[in-house]
XYZ file of C-alpha atoms in Angstrom:
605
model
C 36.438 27.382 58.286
C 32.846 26.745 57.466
C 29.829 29.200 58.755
C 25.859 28.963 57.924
C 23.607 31.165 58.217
C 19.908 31.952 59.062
C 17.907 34.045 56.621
C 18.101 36.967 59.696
C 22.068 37.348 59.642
C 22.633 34.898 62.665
C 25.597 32.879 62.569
C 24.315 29.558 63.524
C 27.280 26.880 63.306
C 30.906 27.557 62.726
C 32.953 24.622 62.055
C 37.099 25.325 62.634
C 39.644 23.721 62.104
C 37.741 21.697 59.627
C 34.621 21.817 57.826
C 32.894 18.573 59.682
C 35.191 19.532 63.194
C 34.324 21.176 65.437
C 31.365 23.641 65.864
C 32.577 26.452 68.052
C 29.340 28.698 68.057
C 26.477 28.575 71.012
C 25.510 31.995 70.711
C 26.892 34.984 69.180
C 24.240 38.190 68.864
C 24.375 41.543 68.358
C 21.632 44.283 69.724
C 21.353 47.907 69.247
C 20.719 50.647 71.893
C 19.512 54.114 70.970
C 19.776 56.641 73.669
C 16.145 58.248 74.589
C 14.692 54.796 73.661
C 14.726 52.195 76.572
C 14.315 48.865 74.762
C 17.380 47.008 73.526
C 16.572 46.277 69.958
C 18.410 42.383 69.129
C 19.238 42.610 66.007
C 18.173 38.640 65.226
C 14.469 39.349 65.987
C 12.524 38.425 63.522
C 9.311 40.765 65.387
C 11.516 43.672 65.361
C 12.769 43.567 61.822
C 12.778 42.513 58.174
C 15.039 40.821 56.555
C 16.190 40.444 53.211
C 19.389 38.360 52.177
C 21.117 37.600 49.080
C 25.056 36.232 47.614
C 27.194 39.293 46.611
C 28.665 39.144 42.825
C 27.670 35.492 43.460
C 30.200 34.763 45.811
C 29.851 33.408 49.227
C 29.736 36.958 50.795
C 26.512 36.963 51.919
C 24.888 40.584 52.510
C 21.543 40.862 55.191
C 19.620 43.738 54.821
C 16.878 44.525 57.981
C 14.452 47.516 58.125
C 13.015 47.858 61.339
C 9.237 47.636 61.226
C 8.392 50.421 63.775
C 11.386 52.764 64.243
C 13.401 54.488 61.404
C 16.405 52.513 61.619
C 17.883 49.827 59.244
C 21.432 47.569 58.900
C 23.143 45.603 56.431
C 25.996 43.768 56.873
C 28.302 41.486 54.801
C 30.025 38.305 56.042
C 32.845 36.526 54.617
C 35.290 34.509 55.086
C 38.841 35.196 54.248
C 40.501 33.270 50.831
C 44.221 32.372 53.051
C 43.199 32.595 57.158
C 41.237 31.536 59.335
C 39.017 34.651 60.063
C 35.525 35.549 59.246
C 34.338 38.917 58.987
C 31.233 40.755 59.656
C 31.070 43.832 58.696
C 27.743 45.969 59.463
C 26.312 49.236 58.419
C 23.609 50.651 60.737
C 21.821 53.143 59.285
C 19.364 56.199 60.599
C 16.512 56.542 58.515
C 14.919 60.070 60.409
C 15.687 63.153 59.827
C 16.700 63.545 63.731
C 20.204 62.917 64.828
C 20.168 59.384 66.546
C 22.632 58.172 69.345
C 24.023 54.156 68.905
C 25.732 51.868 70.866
C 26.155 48.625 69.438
C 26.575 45.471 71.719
C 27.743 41.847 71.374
C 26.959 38.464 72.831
C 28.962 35.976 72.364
C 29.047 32.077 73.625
C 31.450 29.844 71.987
C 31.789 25.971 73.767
C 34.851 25.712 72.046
C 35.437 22.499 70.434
C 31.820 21.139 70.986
C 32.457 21.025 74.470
C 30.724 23.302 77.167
C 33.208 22.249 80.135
C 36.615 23.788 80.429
C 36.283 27.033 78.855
C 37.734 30.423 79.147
C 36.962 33.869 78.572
C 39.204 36.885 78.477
C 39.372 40.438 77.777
C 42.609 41.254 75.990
C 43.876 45.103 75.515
C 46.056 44.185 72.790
C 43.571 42.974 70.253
C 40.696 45.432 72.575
C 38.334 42.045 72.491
C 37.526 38.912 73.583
C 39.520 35.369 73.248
C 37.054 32.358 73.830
C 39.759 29.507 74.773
C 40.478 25.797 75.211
C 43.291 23.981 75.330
C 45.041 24.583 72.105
C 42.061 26.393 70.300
C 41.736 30.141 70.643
C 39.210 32.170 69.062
C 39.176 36.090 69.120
C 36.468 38.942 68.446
C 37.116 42.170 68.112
C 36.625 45.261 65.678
C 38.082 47.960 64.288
C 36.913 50.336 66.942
C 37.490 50.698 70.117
C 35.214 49.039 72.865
C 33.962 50.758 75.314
C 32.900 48.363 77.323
C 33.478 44.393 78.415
C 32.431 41.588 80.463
C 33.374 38.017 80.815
C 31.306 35.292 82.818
C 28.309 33.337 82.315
C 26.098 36.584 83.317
C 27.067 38.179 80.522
C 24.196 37.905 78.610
C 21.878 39.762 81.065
C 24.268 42.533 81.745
C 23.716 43.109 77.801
C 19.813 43.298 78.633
C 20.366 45.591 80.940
C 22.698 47.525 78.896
C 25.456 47.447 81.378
C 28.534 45.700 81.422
C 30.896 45.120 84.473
C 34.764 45.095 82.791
C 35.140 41.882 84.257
C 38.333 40.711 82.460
C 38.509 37.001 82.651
C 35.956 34.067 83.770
C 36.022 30.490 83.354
C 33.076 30.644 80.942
C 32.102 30.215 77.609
C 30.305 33.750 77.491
C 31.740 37.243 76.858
C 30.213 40.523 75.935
C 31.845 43.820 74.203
C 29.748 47.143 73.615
C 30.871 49.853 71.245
C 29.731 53.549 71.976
C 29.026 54.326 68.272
C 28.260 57.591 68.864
C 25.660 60.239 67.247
C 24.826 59.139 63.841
C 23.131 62.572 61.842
C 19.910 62.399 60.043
C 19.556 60.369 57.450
C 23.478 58.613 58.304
C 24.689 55.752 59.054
C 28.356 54.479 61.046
C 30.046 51.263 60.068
C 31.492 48.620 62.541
C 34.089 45.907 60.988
C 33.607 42.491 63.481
C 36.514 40.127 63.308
C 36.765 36.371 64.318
C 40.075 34.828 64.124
C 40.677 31.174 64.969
C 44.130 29.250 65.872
C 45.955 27.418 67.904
C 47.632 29.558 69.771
C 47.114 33.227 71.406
C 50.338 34.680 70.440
C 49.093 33.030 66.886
C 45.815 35.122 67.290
C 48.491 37.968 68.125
C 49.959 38.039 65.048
C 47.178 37.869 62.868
C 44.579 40.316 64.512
C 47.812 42.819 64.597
C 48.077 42.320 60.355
C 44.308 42.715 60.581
C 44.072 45.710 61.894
C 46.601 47.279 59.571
C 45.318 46.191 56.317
C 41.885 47.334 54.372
C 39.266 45.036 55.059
C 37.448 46.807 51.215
C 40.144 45.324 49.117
C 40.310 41.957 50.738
C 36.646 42.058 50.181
C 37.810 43.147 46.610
C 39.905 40.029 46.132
C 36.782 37.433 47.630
C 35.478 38.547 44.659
C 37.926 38.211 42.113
C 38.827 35.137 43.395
C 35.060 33.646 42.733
C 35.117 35.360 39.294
C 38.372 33.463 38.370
C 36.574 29.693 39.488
C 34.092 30.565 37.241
C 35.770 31.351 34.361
C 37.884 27.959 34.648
C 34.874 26.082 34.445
C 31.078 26.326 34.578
C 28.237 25.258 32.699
C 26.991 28.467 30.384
C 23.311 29.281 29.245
C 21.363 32.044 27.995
C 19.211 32.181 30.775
C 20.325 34.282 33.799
C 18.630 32.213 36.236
C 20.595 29.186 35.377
C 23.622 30.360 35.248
C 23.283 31.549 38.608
C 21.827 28.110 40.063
C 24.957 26.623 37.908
C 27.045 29.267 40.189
C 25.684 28.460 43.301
C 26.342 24.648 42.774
C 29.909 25.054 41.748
C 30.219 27.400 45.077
C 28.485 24.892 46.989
C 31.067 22.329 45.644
C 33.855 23.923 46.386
C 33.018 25.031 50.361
C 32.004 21.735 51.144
C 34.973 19.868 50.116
C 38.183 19.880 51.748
C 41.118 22.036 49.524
C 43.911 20.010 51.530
C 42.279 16.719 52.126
C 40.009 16.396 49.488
C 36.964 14.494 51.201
C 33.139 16.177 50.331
C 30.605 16.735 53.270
C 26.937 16.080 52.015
C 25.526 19.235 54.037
C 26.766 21.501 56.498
C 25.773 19.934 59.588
C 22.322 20.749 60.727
C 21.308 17.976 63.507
C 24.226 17.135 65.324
C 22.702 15.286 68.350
C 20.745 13.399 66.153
C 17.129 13.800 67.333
C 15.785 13.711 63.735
C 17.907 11.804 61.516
C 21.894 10.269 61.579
C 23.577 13.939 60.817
C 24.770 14.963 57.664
C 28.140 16.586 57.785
C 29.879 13.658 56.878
C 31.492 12.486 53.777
C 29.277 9.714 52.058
C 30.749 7.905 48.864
C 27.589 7.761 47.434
C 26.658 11.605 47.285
C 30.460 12.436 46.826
C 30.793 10.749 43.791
C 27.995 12.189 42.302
C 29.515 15.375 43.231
C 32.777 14.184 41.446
C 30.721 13.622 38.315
C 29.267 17.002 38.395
C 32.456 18.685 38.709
C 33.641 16.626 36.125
C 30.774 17.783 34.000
C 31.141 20.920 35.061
C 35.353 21.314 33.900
C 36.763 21.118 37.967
C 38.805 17.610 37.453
C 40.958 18.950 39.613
C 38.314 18.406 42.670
C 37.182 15.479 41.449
C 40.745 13.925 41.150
C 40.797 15.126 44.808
C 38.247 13.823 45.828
C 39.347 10.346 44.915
C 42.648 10.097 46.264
C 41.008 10.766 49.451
C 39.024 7.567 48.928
C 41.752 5.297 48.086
C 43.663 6.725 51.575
C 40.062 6.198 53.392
C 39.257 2.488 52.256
C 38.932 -0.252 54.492
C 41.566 -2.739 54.403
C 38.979 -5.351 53.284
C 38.392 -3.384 50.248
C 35.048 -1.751 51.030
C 34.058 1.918 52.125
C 32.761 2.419 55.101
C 28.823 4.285 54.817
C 30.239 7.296 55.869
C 33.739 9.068 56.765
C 35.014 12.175 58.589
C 37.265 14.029 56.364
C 40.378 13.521 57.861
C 39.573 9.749 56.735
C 38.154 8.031 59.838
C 34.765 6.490 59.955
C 32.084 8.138 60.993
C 29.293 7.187 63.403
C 27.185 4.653 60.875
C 24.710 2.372 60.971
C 26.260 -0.641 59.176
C 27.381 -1.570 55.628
C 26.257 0.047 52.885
C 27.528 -1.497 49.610
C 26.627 1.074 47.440
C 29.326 3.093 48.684
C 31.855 0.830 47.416
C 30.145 0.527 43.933
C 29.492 4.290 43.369
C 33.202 4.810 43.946
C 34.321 2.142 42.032
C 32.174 4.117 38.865
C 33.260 6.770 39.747
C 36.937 6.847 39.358
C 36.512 5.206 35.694
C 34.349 7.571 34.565
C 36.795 10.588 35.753
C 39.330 8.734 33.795
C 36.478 8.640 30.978
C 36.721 12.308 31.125
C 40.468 13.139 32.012
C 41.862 10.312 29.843
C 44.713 10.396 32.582
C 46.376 7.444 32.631
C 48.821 8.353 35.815
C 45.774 8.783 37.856
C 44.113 5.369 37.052
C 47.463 3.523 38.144
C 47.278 5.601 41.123
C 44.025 4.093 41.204
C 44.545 0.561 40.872
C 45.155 -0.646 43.936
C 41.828 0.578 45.256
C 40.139 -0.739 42.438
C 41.682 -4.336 42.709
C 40.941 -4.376 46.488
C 37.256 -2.990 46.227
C 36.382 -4.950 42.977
C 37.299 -8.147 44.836
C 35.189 -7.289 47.936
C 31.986 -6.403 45.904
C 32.652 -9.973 44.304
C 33.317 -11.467 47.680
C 29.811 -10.200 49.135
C 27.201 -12.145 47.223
C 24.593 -14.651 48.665
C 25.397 -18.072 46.715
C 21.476 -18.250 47.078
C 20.630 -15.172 45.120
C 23.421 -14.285 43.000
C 23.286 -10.697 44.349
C 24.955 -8.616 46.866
C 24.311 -10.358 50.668
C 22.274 -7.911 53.024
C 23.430 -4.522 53.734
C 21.686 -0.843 54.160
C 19.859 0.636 51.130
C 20.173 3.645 49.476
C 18.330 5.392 51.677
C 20.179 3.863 54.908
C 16.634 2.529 56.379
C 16.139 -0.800 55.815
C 18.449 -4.143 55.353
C 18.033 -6.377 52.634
C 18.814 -7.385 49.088
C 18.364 -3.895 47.041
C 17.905 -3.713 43.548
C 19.479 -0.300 43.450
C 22.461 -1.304 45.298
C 22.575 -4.945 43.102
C 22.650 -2.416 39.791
C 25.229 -0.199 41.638
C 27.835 -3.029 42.168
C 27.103 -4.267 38.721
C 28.338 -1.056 37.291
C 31.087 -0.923 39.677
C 32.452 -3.988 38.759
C 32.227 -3.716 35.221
C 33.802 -0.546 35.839
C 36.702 -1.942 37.374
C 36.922 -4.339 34.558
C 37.124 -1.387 31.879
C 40.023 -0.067 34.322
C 41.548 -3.498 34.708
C 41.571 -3.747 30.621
C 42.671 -0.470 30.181
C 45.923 -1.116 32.238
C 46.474 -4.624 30.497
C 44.944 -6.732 33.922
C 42.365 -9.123 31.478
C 42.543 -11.361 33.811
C 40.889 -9.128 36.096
C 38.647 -7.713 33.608
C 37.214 -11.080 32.628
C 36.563 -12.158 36.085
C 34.821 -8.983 37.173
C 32.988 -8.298 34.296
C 31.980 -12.001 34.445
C 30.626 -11.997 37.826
C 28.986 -8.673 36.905
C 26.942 -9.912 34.334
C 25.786 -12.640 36.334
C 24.362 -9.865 38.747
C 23.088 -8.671 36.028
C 21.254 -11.989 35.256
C 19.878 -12.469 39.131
C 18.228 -8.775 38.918
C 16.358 -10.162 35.547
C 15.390 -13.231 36.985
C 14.751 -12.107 41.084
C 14.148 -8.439 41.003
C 11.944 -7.975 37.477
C 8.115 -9.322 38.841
C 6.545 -9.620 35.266
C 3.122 -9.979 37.493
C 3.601 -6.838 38.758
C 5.487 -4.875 35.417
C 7.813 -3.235 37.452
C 11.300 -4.078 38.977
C 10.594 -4.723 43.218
C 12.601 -2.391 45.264
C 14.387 -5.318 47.324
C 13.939 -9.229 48.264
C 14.990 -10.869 51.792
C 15.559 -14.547 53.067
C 13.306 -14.895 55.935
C 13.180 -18.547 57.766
C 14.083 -20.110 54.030
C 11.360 -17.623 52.250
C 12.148 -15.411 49.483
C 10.126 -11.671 50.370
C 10.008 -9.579 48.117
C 9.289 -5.788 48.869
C 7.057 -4.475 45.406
C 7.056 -0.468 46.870
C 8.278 1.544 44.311
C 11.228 3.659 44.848
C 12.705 6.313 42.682
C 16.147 4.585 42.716
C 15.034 2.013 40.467
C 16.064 4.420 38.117
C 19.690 4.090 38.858
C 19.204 0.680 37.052
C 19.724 2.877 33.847
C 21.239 6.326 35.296
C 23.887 6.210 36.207
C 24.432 2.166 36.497
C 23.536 1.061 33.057
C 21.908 -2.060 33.693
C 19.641 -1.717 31.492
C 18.457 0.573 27.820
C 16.841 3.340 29.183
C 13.890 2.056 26.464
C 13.914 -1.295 27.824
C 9.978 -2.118 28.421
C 10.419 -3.558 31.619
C 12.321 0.286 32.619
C 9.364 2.149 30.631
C 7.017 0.119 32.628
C 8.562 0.558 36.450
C 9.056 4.093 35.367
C 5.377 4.930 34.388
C 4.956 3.684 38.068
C 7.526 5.665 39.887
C 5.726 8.829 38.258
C 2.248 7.961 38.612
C 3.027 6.842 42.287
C 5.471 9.030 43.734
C 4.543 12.418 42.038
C 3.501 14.699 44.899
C 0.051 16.059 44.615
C -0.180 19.176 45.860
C 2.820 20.991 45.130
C 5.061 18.369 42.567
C 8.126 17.144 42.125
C 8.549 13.155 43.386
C 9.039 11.826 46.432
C 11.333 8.674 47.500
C 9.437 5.664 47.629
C 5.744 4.958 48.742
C 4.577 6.030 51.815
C 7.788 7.637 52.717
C 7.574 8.790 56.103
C 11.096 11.021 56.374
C 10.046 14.905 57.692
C 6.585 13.840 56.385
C 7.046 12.114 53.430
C 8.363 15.374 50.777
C 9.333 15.316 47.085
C 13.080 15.419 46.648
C 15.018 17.914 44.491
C 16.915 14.959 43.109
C 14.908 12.787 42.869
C 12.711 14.975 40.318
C 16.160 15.667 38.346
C 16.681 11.887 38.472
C 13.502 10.918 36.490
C 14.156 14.407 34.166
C 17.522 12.510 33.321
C 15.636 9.318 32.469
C 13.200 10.810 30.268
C 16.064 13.105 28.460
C 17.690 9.480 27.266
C 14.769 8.371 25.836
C 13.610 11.740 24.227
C 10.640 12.671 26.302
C 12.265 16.273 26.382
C 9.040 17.745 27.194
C 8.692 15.795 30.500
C 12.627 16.087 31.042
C 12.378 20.496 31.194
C 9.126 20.351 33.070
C 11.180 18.097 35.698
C 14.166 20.606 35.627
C 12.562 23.682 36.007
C 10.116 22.499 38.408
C 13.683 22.254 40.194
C 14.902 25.299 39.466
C 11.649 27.121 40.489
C 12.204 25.216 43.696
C 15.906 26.609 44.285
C 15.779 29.004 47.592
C 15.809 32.760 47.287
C 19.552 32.577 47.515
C 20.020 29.927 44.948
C 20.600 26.960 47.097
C 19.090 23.440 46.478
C 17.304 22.007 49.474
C 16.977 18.120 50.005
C 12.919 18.000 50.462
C 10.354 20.770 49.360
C 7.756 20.729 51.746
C 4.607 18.950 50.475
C 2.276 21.313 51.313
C 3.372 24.543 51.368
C 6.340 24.179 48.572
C 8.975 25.718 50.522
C 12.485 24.352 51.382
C 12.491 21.842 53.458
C 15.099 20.095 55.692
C 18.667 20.220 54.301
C 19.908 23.237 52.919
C 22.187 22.995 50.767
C 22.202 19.472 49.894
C 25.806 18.564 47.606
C 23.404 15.657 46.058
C 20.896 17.809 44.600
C 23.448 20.442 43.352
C 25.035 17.675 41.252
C 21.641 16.286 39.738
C 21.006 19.568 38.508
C 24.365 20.433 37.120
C 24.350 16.778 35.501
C 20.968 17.548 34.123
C 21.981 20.549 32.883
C 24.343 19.645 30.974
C 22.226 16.568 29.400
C 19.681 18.883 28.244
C 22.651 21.549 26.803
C 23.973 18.866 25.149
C 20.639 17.940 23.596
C 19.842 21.522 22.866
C 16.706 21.717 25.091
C 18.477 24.069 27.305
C 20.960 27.014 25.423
């Protein structure tokens, strides 16, 4: 189970049984009555209230806080979701800040298309649990508390009967909308009343049964007790450690980040928590990507979590395509997602990836595991070059907009062949080795000869065949630093690098606000600087010992971290603020491999 959150203590998305599949959640709102007073006070409404929101013991309990801005009343309330079931809790305190005795009732909306799907649905009152089961099919989800309702309705008018503050008891509709109202009583001067909200998901009701009966029986403070223990124990198993707080807490977040978005049992790693899912801005992002999951992998690696990493790439050897490649992007049960076409750099960055766990881990069991992945996708990437060029034939570039022959994806297959060749030696395949590594370094020799424009002194970003005609595409692109980090193409001091690099700072570095952008003229949600990005170019300039430049990169990241210590994709250009994606896995593991660059150079302590 998988839940974001708005900065006001909405629920947005809820993703059950899995964290890609399916989002259950429409609607689901609370509101506040006070007797004497005849406006129903939603407790979402950002003109009613302020808010205030922050990670508990840095844990993914997330307490809200809301004053009202007129009347003397306030809330906070915690959410979580439980370590071993499938049940999310909200549990509010609503508190009277006069010095008169106050009367509550608290009321909730709730409109759950279960399964994505807005046909077909059911709602019902149930006296056993005393709340309402949203259901489809084999998916049930319940709400309830752990008082009793007074009140109920289910049907799609449910929503105005809460306006009106008065519900009907109709027990059962075939609707996706349901309401429940607790009489909270008086609440003395200067008080405040607590309300525990459950939401169980399963498959079945008498499932739901079972579990909202243990729920009700057991205390919700020490389970709450245990989220926390539990988070303390991750930590202390791995972790990056500094002297500064602020850090440490960003290094926190990213290993928390890491762990809810991948997949315990499966072991796939979504990018983001889904945040466009008819795509009417970009292609969606709660999909597993090779490219950003590896870099994930790294970071854990980095970070002392082999265990996810080792995960992670299991998952990829079960999800490869039976001609060797990776698809551009997967569900995590495996299947392929809705894509645009081939990206090779998926197939590369793996490839890298699962030698330099092995790098780290030194375990041999899980290269042989390995092997037959690497064997199939080391002969693809060698199978998909243009006999013209030397380099890999057309696909997508890194940034999935435009087909072509990339120099970023060129350096990526290099390093994933001569990857597989390390692998391929290390297992006593030398045949193998010497064919891959071979054919990698005459990649290697096309970038030099196609892809360097000494007229220009910088690398292009890509070249194309068009009606016989070699055109090349000179914008410069902050992954023509991957042709030394992480790909190793080239020395990092290599003049030709220095040179394209002078470039991608001079040309990409955003005016107003910092931090660099993608490319020239990027157009994506207005053309913003990129949290990884900037860490990209602070790892380039920590390998050649511009340390100065590298920190002023990092922290220009870290002061760019939300208020709750999450790494956005873009910062808006203008203003500075998060923009787009948040959280973004990619960005969390630039910064943690950053990090640990600059601890291990002693910048950072």
């Amino acid at each position: 189970m998988l839940a974001s959150m708005t900065s006001n203590g909405q629920i947005h998305r809820l993703w059950w049984p899995r964290l890609d599949v399916y989002q259950q959640v429409e609607e689901w709102n609370f509101a506040i009555s006070i007797e004497g007073y005849t406006n129903l006070l939603w407790l979402h409404d950002e003109t009613e209230w302020d808010f205030t929101q922050s990670y508990l013991e840095d844990s993914p309990v997330v307490l809200t806080n809301a004053i009202h801005k007129v009347l003397p009343l306030g809330w906070e309330l915690k959410d979580f979701v439980l370590i071993d079931r499938d049940v999310l809790v909200r549990r509010w305190r609503i508190k009277n800040l006069s010095g008169q005795t106050v009367s509550l009732k608290l009321w909730q909306y709730s409109d759950f298309a279960i399964n994505d799907r807005v046909r077909y649905n059911t709602t019902k009152y149930l006296k056993y649990i005393d709340g309402l089961l949203h259901y489809q099919a084999d998916t049930v989800i319940a709400l309830f508390s752990n008082r009793r309702a007074t009140a109920f309705q289910c049907g799609a008018d449910a929503k105005e009967h809460v306006k009106a503050c008065s519900l009907n008891c109709k027990n059962q509709d075939i609707s996706s909308c349901g309401a429940l109202m607790w009489d909270l009583g008086d609440v003395g001067a200067y008080g405040y009343v607590d309300v525990d909200i459950y939401l169980v998901a399963g498959n079945s009701i008498d499932g739901i049964l079972e579990t909202a009966k243990a729920l009700k029986s057991e205390d919700i403070s020490l389970i709450e007790n245990d989220i926390y223990e539990h988070w303390k124990k991750i930590y202390e198993n791995g972790c990056l450690r500094v002297n500064d707080e602020k850090i440490n807490t960003l290094c926190k977040r990213s290993v928390m980040v890491f762990h809810l978005l991948s997949h315990a049992d499966l072991g796939g790693i979504l990018a983001a928590p889904e945040v466009d899912e008819d795509f009417l801005y970009c292609g969606g992002y709660g999909f597993c990507w090779g490219r950003d999951a590896v870099y994930v992998a790294n970071a854990m690696d980095v970070a002392g979590y082999h265990h996810i990493a080792r995960k992670f790439y299991s998952w990829a050897a079960s999800a490869q395509c039976s001609d060797g490649s990776w698809a551009q992007r997967y569900y995590l049960d495996g299947s392929v997602a809705p894509n645009w076409g081939l990206q090779i750099d998926e197939t590369g960055s793996i490839l890298w990836g699962i030698w330099e766990h092995y790098e780290v881990t030194h375990n041999l069991e899980f290269l042989h595991e390995m092997w037959p992945s690497i064997k199939k996708g080391a002969d693809f990437l060698i199978s998909y070059r243009d006999s013209d060029t030397g380099l890999p034939s057309d696909c997508y570039d890194i940034w999935e907009e435009r087909i072509g022959q990339h120099t970023y994806s060129a350096a990526n297959v290099y390093a994933g062949l001569i990857s597989a060749a390390k692998a391929a030696k290390e297992m006593g395949f030398h045949e193998d080795a010497e064919r891959w590594n071979k054919i990698a370094q005459d990649i290697k020799r096309a970038i030099e000869k196609l892809c360097w424009e000494p007229g220009a002194n910088h690398f292009i970003r890509s070249l194309k065949m068009d009606n016989g005609m070699l055109i090349k595409d000179f914008t410069i692109d902050a992954s023509l630093l991957g042709l030394v980090y992480p790909f190793g193409v080239f020395e990092a001091r290599d003049e030709r690098m220095v040179s394209t690099v002078k470039l991608i700072e001079a040309r990409l570095w955003s005016p107003k606000i910092g931090g660099i952008k993608r490319y020239e003229n990027d157009a994506y949600r207005g053309g913003n600087p990129w949290i990884l990005t900037t860490l990209w170019l602070a790892y380039y300039y920590a390998l050649i010992d511009e340390d100065d430049k590298a920190k002023k990169l990092f922290d220009w990241a870290v002061e760019h971290a939300t208020s709750m210590g999450l790494f956005p994709e873009q910062i808006h250009r203008n203003t500075g603020q998060p923009a787009w994606v948040v959280p973004l896995t990619w960005s969390h593991a630039m910064f943690v491999m950053v990090l640990k660059k600059l601890m291990d150079k002693g910048i950072v302590k």
